[in-house]
Short mmCIF file of N, CA and C in Angstrom, two decimals:
data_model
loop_
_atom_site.label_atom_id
_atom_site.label_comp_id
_atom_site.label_asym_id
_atom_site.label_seq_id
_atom_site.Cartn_x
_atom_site.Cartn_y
_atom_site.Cartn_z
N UNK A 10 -56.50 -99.99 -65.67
CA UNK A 10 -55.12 -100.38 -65.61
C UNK A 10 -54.29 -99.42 -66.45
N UNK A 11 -52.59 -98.88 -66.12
CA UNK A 11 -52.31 -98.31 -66.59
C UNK A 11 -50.94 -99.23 -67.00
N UNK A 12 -50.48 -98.99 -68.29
CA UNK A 12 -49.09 -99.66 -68.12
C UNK A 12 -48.14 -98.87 -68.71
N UNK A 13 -46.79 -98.53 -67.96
CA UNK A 13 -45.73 -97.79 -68.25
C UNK A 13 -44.71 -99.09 -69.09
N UNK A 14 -43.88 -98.05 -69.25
CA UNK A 14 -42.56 -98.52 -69.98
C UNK A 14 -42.01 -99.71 -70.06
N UNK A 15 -41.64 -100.34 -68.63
CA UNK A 15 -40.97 -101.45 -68.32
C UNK A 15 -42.05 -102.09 -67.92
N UNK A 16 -43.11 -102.68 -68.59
CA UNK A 16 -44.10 -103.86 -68.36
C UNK A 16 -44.85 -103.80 -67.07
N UNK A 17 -44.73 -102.87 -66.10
CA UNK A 17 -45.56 -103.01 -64.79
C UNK A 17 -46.46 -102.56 -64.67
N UNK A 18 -47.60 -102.99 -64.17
CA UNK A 18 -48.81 -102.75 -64.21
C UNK A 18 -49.31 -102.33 -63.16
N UNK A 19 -50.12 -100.52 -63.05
CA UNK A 19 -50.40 -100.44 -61.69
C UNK A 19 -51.83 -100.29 -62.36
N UNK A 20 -52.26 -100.57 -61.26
CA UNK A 20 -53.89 -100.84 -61.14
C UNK A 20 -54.79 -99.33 -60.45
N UNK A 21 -55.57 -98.90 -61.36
CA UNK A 21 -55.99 -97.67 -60.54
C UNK A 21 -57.57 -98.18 -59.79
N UNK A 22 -57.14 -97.44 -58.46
CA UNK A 22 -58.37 -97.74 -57.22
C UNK A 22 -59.49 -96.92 -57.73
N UNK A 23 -60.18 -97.51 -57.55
CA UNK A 23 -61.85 -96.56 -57.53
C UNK A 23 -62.84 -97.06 -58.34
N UNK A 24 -62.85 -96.56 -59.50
CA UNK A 24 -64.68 -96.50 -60.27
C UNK A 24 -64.62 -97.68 -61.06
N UNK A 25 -63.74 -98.46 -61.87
CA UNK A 25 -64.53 -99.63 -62.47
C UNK A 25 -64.60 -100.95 -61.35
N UNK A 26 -64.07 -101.22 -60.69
CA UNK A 26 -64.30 -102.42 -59.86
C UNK A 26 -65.09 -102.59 -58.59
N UNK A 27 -65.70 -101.43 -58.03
CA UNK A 27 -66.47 -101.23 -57.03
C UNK A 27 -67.53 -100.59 -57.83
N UNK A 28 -67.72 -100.51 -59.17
CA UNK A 28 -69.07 -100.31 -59.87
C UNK A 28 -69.35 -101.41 -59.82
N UNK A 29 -68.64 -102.45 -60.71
CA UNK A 29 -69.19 -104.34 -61.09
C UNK A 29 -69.16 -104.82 -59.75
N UNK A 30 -68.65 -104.48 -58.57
CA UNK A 30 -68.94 -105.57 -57.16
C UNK A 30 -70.03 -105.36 -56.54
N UNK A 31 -70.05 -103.56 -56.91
CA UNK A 31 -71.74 -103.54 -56.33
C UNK A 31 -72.64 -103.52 -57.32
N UNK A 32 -72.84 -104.17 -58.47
CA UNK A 32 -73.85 -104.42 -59.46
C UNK A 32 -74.11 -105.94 -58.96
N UNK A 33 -72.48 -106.61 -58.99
CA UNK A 33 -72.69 -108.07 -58.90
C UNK A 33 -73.67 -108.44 -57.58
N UNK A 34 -73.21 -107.72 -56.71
CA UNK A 34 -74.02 -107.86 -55.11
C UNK A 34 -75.40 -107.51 -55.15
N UNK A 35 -75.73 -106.43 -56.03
CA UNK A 35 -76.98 -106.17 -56.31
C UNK A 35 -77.81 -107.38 -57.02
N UNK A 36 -77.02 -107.97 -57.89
CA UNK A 36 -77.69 -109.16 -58.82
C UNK A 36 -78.23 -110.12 -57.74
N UNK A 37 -76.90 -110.44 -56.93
CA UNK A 37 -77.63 -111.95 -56.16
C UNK A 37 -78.07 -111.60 -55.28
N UNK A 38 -78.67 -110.24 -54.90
CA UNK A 38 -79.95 -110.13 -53.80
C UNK A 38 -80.76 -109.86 -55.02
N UNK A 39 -80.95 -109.67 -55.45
CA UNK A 39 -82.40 -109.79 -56.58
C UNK A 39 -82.95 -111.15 -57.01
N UNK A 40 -81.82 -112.18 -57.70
CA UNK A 40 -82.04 -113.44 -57.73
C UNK A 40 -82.37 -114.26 -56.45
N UNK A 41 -81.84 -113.73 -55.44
CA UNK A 41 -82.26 -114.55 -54.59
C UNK A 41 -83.49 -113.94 -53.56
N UNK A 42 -84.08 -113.05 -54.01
CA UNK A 42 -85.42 -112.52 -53.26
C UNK A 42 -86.30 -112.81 -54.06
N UNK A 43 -86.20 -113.19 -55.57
CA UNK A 43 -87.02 -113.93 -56.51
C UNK A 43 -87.46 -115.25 -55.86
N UNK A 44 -86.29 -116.35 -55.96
CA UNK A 44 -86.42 -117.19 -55.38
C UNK A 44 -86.75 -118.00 -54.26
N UNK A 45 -86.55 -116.75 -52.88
CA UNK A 45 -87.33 -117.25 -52.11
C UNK A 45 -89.12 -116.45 -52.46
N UNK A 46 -89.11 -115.40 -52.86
CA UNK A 46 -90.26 -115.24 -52.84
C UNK A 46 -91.32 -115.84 -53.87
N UNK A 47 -90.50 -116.53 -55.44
CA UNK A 47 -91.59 -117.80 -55.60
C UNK A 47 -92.26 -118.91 -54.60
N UNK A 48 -90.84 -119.34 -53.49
CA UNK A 48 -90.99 -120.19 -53.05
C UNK A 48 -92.53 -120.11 -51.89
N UNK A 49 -92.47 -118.87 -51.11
CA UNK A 49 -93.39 -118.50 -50.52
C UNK A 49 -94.46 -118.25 -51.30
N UNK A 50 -94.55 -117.93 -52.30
CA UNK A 50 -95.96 -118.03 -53.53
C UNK A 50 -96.39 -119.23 -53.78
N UNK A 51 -95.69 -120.41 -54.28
CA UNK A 51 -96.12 -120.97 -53.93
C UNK A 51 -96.64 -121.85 -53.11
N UNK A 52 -96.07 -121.76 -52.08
CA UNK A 52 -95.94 -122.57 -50.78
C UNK A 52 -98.04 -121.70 -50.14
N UNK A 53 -98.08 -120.54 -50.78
CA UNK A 53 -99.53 -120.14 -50.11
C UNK A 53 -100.21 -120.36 -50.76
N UNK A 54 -100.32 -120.17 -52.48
CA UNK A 54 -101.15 -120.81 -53.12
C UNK A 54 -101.50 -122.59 -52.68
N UNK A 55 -100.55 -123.38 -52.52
CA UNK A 55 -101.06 -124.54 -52.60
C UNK A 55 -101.26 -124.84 -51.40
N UNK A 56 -101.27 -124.25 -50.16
CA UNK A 56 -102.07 -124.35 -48.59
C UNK A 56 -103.16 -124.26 -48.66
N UNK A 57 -104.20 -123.41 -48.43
CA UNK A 57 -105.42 -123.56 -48.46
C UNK A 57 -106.45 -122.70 -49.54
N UNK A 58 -105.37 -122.29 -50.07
CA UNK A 58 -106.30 -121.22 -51.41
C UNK A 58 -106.90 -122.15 -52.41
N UNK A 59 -106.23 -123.22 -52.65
CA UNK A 59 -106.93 -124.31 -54.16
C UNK A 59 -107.57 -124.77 -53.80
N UNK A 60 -107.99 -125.72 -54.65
CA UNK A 60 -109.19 -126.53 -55.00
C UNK A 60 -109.25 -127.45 -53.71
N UNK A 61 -110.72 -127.44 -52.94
CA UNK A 61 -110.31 -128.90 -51.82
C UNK A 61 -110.56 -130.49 -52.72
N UNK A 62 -109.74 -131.50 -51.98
CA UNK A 62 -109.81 -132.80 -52.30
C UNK A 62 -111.17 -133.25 -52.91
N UNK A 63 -112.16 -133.72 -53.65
CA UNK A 63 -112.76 -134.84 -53.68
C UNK A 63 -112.49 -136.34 -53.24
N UNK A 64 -113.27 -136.40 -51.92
CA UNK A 64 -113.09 -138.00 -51.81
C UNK A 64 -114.47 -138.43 -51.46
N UNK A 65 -114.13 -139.88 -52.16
CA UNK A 65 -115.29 -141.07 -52.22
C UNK A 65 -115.70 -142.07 -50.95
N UNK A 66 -116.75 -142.39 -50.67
CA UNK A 66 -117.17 -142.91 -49.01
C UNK A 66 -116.37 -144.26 -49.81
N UNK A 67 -116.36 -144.93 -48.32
CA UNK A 67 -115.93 -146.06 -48.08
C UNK A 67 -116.99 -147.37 -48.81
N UNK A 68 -118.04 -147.09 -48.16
CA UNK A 68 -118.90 -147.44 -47.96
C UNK A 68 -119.72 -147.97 -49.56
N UNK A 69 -120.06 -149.38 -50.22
CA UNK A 69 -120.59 -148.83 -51.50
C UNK A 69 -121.79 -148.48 -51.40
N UNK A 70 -122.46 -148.78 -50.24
CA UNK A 70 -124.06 -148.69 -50.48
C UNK A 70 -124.09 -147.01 -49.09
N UNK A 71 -124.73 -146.53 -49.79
CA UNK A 71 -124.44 -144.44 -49.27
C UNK A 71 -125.87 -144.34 -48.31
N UNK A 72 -125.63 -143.55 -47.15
CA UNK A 72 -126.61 -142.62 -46.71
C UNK A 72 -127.04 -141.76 -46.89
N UNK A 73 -126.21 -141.10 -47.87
CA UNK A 73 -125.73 -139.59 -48.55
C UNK A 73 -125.65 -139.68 -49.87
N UNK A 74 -126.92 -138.87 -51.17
CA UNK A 74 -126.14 -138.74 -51.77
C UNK A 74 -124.84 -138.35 -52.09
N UNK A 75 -124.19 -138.68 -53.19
CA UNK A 75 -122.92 -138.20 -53.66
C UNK A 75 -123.12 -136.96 -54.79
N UNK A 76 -122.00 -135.83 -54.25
CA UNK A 76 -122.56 -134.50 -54.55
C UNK A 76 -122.01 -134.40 -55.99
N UNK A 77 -122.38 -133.52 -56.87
CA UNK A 77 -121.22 -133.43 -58.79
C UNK A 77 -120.44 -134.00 -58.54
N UNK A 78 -119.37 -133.28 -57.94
CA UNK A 78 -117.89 -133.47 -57.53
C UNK A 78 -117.31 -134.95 -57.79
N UNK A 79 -117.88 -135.90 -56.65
CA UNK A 79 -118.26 -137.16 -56.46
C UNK A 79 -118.30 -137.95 -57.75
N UNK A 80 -119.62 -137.30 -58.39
CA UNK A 80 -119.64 -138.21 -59.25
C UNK A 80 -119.01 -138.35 -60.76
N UNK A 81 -118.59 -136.99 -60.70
CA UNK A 81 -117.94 -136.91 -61.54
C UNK A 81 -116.00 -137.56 -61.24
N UNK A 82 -115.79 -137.54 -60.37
CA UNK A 82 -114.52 -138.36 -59.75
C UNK A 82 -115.07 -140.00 -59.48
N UNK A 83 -115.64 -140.35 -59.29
CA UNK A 83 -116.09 -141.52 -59.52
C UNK A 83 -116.74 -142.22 -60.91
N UNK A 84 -117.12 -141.29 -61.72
CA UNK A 84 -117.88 -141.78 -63.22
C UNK A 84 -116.31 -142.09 -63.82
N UNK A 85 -114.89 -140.71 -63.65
CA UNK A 85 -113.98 -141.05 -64.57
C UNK A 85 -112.93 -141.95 -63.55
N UNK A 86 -113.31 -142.90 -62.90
CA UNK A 86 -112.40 -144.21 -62.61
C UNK A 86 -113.55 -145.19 -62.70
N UNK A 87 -113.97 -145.23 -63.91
CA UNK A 87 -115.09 -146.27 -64.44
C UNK A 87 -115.81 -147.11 -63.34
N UNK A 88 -116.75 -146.00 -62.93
CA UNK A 88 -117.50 -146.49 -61.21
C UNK A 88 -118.70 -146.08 -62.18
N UNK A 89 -119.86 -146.92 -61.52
CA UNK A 89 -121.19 -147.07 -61.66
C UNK A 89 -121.90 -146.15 -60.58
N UNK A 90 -123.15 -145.01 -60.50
CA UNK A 90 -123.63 -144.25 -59.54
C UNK A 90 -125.08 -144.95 -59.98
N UNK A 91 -126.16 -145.65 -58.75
CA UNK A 91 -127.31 -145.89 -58.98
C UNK A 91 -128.04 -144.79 -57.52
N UNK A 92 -128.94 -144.26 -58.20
CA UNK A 92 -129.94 -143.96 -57.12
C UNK A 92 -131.30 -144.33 -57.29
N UNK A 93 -131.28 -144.96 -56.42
CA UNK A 93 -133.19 -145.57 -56.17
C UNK A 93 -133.90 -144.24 -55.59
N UNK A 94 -134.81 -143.88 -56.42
CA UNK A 94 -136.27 -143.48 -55.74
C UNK A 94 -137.59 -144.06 -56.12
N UNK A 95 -138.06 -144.44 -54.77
CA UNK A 95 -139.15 -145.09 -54.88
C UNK A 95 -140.42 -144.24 -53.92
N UNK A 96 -141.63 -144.37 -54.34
CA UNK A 96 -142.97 -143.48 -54.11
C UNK A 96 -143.45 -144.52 -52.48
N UNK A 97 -143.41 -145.61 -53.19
CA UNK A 97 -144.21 -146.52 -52.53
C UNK A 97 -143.29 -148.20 -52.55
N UNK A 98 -142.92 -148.43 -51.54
CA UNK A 98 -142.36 -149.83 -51.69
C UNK A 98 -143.01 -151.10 -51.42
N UNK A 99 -143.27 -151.97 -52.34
CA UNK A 99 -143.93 -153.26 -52.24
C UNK A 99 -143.11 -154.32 -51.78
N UNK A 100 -143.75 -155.61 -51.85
CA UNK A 100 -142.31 -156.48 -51.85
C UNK A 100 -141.53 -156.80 -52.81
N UNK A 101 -142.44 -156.74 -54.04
CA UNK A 101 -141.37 -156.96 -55.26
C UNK A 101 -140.14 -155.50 -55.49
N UNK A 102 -140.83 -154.68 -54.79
CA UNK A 102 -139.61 -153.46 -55.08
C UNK A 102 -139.00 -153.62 -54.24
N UNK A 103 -139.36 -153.77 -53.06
CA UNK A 103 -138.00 -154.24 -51.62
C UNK A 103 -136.84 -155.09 -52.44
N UNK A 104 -137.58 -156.29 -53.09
CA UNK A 104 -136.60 -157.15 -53.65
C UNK A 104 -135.72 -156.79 -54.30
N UNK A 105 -136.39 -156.09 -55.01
CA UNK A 105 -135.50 -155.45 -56.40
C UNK A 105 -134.30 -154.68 -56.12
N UNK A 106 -134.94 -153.50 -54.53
CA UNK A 106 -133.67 -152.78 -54.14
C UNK A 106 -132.75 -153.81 -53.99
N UNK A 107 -133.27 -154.91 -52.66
CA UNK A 107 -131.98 -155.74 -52.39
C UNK A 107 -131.06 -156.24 -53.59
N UNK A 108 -131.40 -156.45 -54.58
CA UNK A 108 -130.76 -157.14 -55.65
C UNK A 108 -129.92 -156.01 -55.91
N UNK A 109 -129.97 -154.78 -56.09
CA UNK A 109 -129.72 -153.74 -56.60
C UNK A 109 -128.32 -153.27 -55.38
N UNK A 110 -128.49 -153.53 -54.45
CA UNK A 110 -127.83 -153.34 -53.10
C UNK A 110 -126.67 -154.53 -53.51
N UNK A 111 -127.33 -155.93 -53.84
CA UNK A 111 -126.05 -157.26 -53.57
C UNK A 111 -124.73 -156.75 -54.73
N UNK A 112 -125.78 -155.71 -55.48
CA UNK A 112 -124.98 -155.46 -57.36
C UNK A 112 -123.78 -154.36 -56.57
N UNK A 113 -124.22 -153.24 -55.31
CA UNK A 113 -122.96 -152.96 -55.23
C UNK A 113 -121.81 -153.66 -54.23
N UNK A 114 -122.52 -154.67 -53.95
CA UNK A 114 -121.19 -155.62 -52.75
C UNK A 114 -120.26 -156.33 -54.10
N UNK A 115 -120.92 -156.80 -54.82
CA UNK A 115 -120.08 -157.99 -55.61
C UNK A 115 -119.39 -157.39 -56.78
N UNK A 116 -119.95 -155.78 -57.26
CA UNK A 116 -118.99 -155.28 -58.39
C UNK A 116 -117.89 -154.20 -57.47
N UNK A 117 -117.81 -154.06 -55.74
CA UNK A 117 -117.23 -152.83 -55.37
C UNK A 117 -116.01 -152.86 -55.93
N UNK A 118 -115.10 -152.38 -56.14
CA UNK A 118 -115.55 -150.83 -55.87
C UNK A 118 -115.96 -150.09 -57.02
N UNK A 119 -116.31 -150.48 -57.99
CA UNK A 119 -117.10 -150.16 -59.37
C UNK A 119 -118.85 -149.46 -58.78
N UNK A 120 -119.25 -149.88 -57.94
CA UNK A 120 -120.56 -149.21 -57.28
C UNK A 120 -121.44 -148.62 -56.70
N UNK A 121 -121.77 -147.56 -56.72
CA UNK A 121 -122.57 -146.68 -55.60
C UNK A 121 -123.75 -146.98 -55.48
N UNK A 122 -124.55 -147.14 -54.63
CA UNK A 122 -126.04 -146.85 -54.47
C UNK A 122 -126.41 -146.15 -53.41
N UNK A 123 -127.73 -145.38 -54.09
CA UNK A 123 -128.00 -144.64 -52.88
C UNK A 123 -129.76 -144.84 -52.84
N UNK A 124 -130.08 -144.93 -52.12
CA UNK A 124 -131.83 -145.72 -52.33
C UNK A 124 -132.57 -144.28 -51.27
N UNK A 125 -133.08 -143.15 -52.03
CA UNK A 125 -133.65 -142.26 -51.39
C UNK A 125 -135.45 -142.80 -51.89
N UNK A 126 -135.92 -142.47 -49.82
CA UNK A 126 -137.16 -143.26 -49.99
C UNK A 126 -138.00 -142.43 -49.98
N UNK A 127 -139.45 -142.12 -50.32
CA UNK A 127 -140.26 -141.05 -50.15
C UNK A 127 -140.16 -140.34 -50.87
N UNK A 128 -139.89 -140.36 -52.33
CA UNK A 128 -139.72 -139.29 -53.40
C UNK A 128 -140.93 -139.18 -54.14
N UNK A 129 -141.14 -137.95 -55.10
CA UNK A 129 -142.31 -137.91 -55.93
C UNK A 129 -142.75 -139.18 -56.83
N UNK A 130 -141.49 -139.83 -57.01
CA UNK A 130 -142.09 -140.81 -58.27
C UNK A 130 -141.20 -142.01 -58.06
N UNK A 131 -141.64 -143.08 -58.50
CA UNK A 131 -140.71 -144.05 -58.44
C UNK A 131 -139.40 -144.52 -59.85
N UNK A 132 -138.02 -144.10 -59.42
CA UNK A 132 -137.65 -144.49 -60.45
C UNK A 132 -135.91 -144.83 -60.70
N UNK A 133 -135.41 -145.04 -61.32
CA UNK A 133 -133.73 -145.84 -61.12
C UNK A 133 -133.07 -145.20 -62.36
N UNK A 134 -131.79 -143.82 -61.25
CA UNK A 134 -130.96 -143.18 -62.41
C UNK A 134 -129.59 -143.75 -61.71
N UNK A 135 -129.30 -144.00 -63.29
CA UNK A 135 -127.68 -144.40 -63.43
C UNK A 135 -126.77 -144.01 -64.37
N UNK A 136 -125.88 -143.51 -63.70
CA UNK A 136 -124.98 -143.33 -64.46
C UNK A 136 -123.51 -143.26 -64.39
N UNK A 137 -122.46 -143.70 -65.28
CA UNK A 137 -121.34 -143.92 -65.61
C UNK A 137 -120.73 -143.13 -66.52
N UNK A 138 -119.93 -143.68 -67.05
CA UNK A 138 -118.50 -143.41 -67.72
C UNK A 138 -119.43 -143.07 -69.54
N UNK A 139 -119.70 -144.19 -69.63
CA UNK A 139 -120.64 -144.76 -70.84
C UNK A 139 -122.03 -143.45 -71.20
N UNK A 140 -122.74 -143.67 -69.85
CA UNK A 140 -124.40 -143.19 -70.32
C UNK A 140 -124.75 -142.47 -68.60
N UNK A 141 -125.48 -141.84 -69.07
CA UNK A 141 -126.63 -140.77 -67.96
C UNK A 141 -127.89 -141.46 -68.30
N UNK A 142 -128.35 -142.57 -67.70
CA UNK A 142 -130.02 -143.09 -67.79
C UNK A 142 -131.00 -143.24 -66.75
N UNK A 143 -132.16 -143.17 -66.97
CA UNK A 143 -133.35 -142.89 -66.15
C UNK A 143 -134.46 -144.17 -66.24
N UNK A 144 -134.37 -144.93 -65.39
CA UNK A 144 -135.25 -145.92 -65.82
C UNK A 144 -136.43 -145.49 -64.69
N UNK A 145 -138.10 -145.76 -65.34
CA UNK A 145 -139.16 -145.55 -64.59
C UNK A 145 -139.40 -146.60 -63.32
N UNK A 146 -138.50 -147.94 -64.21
CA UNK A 146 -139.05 -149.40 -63.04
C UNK A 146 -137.41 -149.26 -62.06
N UNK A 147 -137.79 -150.35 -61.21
CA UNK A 147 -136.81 -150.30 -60.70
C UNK A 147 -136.05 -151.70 -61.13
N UNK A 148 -135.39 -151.98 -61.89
CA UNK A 148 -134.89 -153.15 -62.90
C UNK A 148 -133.40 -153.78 -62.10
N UNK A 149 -133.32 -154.44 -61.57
CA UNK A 149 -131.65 -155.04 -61.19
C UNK A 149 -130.92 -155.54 -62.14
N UNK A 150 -131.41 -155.92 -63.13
CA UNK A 150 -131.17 -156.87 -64.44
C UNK A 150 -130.65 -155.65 -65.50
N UNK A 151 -131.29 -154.43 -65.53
CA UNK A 151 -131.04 -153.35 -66.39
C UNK A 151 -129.70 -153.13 -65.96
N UNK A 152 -129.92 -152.40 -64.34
CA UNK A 152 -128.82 -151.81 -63.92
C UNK A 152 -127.37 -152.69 -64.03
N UNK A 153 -127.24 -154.15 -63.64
CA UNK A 153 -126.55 -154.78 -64.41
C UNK A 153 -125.79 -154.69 -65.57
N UNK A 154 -127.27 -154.61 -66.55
CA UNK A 154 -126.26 -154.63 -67.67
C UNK A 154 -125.29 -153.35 -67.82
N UNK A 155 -126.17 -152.31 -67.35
CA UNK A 155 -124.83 -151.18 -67.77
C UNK A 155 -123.78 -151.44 -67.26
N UNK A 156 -123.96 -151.54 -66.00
CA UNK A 156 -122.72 -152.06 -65.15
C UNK A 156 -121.27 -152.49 -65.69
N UNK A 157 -121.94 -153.97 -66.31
CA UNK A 157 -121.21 -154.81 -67.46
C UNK A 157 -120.97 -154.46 -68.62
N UNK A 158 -121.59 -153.02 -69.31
CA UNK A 158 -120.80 -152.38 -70.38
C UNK A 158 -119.96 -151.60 -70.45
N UNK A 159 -119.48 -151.15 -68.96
CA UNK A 159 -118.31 -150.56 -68.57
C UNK A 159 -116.70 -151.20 -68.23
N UNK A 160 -117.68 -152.86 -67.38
CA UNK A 160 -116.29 -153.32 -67.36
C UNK A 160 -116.78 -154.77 -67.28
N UNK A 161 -116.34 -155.21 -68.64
CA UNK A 161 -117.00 -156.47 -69.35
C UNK A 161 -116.17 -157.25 -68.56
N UNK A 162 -114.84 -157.37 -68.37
CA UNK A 162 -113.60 -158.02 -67.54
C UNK A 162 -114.10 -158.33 -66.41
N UNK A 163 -114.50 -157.92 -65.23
CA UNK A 163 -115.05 -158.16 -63.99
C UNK A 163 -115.47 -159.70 -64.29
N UNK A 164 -115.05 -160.35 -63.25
CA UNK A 164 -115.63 -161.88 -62.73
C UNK A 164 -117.24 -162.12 -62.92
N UNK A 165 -117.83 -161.18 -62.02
CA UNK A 165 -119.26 -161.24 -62.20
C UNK A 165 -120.12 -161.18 -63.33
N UNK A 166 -119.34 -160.48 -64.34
CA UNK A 166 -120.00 -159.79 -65.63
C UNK A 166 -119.35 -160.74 -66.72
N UNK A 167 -118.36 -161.34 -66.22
CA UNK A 167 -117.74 -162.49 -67.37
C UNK A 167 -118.92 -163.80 -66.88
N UNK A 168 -118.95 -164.31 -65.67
CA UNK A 168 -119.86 -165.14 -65.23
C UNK A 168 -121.35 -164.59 -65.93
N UNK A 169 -121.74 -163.51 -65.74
CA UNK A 169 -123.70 -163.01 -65.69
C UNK A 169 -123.12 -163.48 -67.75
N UNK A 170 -122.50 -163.59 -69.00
CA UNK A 170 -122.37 -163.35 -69.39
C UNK A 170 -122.49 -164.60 -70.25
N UNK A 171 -121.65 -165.59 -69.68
CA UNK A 171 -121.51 -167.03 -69.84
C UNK A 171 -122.73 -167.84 -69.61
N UNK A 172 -123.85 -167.35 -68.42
CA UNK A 172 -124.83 -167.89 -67.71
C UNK A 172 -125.96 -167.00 -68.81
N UNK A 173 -125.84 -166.20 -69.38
CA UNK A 173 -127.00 -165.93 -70.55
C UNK A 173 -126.99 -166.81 -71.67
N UNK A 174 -125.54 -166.64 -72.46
CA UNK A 174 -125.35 -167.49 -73.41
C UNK A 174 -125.90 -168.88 -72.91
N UNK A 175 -125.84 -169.77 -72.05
CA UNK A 175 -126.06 -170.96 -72.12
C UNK A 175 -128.04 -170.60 -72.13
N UNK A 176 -128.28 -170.21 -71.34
CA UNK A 176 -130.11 -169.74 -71.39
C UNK A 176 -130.53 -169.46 -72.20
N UNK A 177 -129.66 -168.52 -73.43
CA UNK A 177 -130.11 -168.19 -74.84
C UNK A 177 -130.20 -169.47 -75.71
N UNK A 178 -128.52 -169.93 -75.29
CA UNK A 178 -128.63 -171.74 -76.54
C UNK A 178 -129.93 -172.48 -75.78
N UNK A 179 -130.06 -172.68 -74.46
CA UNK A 179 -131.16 -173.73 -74.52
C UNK A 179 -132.61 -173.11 -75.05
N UNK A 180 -132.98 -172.13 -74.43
CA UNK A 180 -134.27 -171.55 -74.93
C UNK A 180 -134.18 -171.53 -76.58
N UNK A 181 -133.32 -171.25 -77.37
CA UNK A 181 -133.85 -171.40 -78.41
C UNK A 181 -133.65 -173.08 -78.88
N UNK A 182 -132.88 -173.66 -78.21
CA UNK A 182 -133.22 -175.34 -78.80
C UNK A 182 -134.84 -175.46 -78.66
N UNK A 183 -135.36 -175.23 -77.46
CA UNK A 183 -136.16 -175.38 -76.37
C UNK A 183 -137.32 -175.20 -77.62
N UNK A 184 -137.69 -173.71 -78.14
CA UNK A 184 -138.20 -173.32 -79.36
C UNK A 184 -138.20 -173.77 -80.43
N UNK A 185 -136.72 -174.71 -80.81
CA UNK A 185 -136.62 -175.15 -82.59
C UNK A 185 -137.41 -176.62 -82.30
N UNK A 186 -137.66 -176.99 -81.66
CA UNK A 186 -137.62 -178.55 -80.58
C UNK A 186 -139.87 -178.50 -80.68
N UNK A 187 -139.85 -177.92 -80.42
CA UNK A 187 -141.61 -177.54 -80.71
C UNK A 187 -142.17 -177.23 -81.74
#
């Protein structure tokens, strides 16, 4: 800008204002090729490049084991994983599975079982939130209890809980009484 004598202001054409219009024009195509091109970054990262889903069967009693993944997404929403292997099945171990089977209808969805038959040895791993354990027998009463040290609240485990205590008071009357 130049200003003469009597206050009027002429404005000179050229180099400072078509420097800043084409800086400014330059700015918001830069900001805005940022912005869409985060948007397309992320829009491909999170299509099919990440991590796939873990999901849990429907089903509590499995055909399939359940793979890490699984169980580790199922151990941390305080779920119980039992797998039966058994060498040789009798009837008392038939039984035992079944009991072991009714344990995941009545705690679901707290339960997995998976009963793989024909293995080297006979034996019952479980594990939760709590513990990683290996039992040699096949115990329904064991597996239970862990069960119930995960989630003492459950109906079944408040009931299995109430129904000891009274078996404990009588058996030991039962004992002081002799």
């Amino acid at each position: 800008m130049v200003k003469y004598k009597n206050n009027t202001k002429f404005v000179m054409h050229g180099t400072g204002k078509k420097k800043n219009a084409k800086l400014l024009k330059f700015g918001v195509y830069v900001v805005a090729f940022l912005f869409i091109g985060s948007m397309i970054g992320v829009a491909v990262l999170e299509s099919g490049t990440g991590q796939k889903s873990t999901k849990l069967p429907k089903n509590s009693i499995l055909e399939t084991p359940l793979d890490e993944g699984q169980i580790a997404l199922f151990v941390s929403q305080y779920g119980t994983y039992i797998e039966i292997e058994t060498v040789f099945c009798d009837f008392d171990c038939m039984t035992n599975i079944t009991k072991i089977e009714s344990l995941a209808s009545a705690y679901t969805p707290y339960v997995f079982v998976y009963k793989k038959q024909n293995s080297d040895k006979t034996q019952l791993r479980i594990e939760n939130y709590n513990k990683k354990e290996t039992i040699d027998s096949i115990n329904p009463d064991i597996a239970e209890d862990i069960i119930c040290e995960l989630i003492p609240g459950h109906p079944e485990c408040i009931k299995r809980s109430a129904l000891k205590a009274v078996l404990f008071v009588t058996k030991n009357e039962t004992n002081n009484t002799v």
